Amino acid sequence: MLGETLKVQDMNVILRYFGKLSRRQELSQVFDWMQQNQKINVASYSSYVKLMGNSLSSVEALEMYKSIKDRSTKINVSVCNALLSCLVKNGKSESSLKLFTQMKRDGLVPDVVTYSTLLAGCAKVKDGYCKALELVQELMSNGLLMDSVTYGSLLSVCASHKECNEAEKYFQKMKAEGQSPNVYHCSSLLNAYSVDGNYEKAEALIEEMRSAGLVLNKVVYTTLLKVYVKGGLFEKSKELLKELEAFGYAKDEMPFCLLMDGLVKSGHLLEAKSVFDEMMGKHVKTDGYSYSIMISAFCRSGLLEDAKKLASEFEEKYDKYDVVILNAMLSAYCRAGEIENVMSMMKKMDDSAISPDWNTFNILIRYFCKEKLYLLAYRTMEDMHRKGHQPEEGLCSSLIYHLGKTDAHSEAFSVYNMLRYSKRTISKSLHEKILHILIAGRLLKDAYVVVKDNAGFISRPAIKRFAVNFMRSGNVNLINDVMKAMHSSGHKIDQELFNMAISRYVPKPEKKELLLQLLEWMSGQGYVIDSSTRNLILKNSHLFGHQLIAESLSKQLVVSKKVKPRKENAR
């Protein structure tokens, strides 16, 4: 009864009440009731998405949006902005851009908030900088002006995509328009400077911030540390790290990891280990990233015992894993050839419900190949492919070779197809490599597909070898197709192949049509059959029909008379 007396505005108040208390379950229940009882308006939709925050998945948000029947509500800028923001926060930036295009078709008139939201997502997508420029151009063509938030998002995109000069340009443009940069803008520009370690510009920006009265927070100091490390200024980096500690900004491992990673990449492994030991001595909070840096560094330097020792230490101290630390430990055990520990790491990933990434699969496949467990490597690559990771050509090529050597011909062809249908450009030699493997495995139908699609990348001897094998034992129904594919690729078909093809048809009267079609095609392409093949056909003409054979051979005779003078003139 009470629900009937409450108005939409009252229900929105209740929504906001549960939202402020972070009681997501009640918030969702109230919203569902509002939808079912049609006590809902524009503010209800936008408030619900905002108040649910990260608790609302992108799928749920999209389903909710699709359920909106009122067109004016569906293209309301506040509702659209809330949904687009939800998608971006859930890592679905590509989806947000596609939905934005659809929203505009439906009648959405975007505002500055819309563009700022989408720009923020461009920082994490491929070709994000180009997409960001398109959005900025569209924003301006719609008569809108960039505000502080829009500039902040754009600077972040520039930094993420290593567009340092562009970041500087927009930073100066922002100031020229009378907008004062805040700490967020400055930290984004500092991040852009960290790409090439431009510490001189970074230090000048820090002075500018101090002059403007901006407070240098943890993000700013940490980003400046990143600049120093990238620029190879390790002594300055160590001094700055001490400042971070003094300000209480180094209670977690990230600043230490930045310095350790830079030292490792510059070949200063002992100094990196010293920083790691110092961090451990101070009991700095770690999520395992520091361990993964050092374990990986020891592995690359061939110090497998040190890597294993550190991996064991992490296992004893912490019961917390992520894909980065597990990959580092997995790599250490793989390089040491310790199969039991490798399997133990894989079990930990399963038990912790941690999905393997591209690096995990590559580590395992290389290890299985090293141990000559090629079928296990193949199954791992299958799993990698199913999960949407693109395999590396060098690794695929090596696995294809070894599978072929161990007579796993169909598995080798499967790996070839994984690579062929990925978005990568593969080397021309791989087509011939798989062709030889397929011929050896008598997979001639698959070999035909390879030749038909890639004849231009395969040598003449390899094509001839394929053709001879196909004529001997390939599918008789495809013989004519093979002939035509070879001819189309520019391969001149010799009498040996024609003789072999016709010899396959002779014992099979039911293939009369195919034989006649081949003879007809040969005449049309100017090919002539030799006397021995002609005699073979005549000898068995009763099986195919004397009249039809006579007509086909007469056409061949006409062709041979035309070809003979050409040969004589050529002499």
Coordinates of C-alpha atoms in Angstrom, one line a residue, residues 24 28 48-66 82-92 95 99:
R24 CA 24.0 -2.3 -3.2
S28 CA 19.2 -3.0 -6.8
Y48 CA 21.1 4.0 -10.2
V49 CA 24.1 3.5 -12.5
K50 CA 26.2 6.1 -10.7
L51 CA 25.3 4.8 -7.2
M52 CA 26.0 1.1 -8.1
G53 CA 29.5 2.1 -9.2
N54 CA 31.8 -0.9 -9.8
S55 CA 29.1 -3.3 -8.5
L56 CA 27.2 -2.9 -11.7
S57 CA 28.7 -5.1 -14.5
S58 CA 28.8 -3.8 -18.1
V59 CA 26.4 -6.6 -19.1
E60 CA 23.9 -5.6 -16.4
A61 CA 24.2 -2.0 -17.4
L62 CA 23.6 -2.7 -21.1
E63 CA 20.6 -5.0 -20.3
M64 CA 19.1 -2.2 -18.2
Y65 CA 19.7 0.3 -21.0
K66 CA 18.1 -1.9 -23.6
A82 CA 26.1 7.2 -16.8
L83 CA 26.0 4.1 -18.9
L84 CA 29.2 5.1 -21.0
S85 CA 31.0 5.8 -17.7
C86 CA 30.0 2.4 -16.4
L87 CA 31.4 0.7 -19.5
V88 CA 34.7 2.6 -19.3
K89 CA 35.1 1.8 -15.6
N90 CA 34.6 -1.9 -16.4
G91 CA 37.3 -1.9 -19.0
K92 CA 34.9 -1.9 -21.9
S95 CA 32.2 -1.1 -26.4
L99 CA 27.5 2.3 -28.2

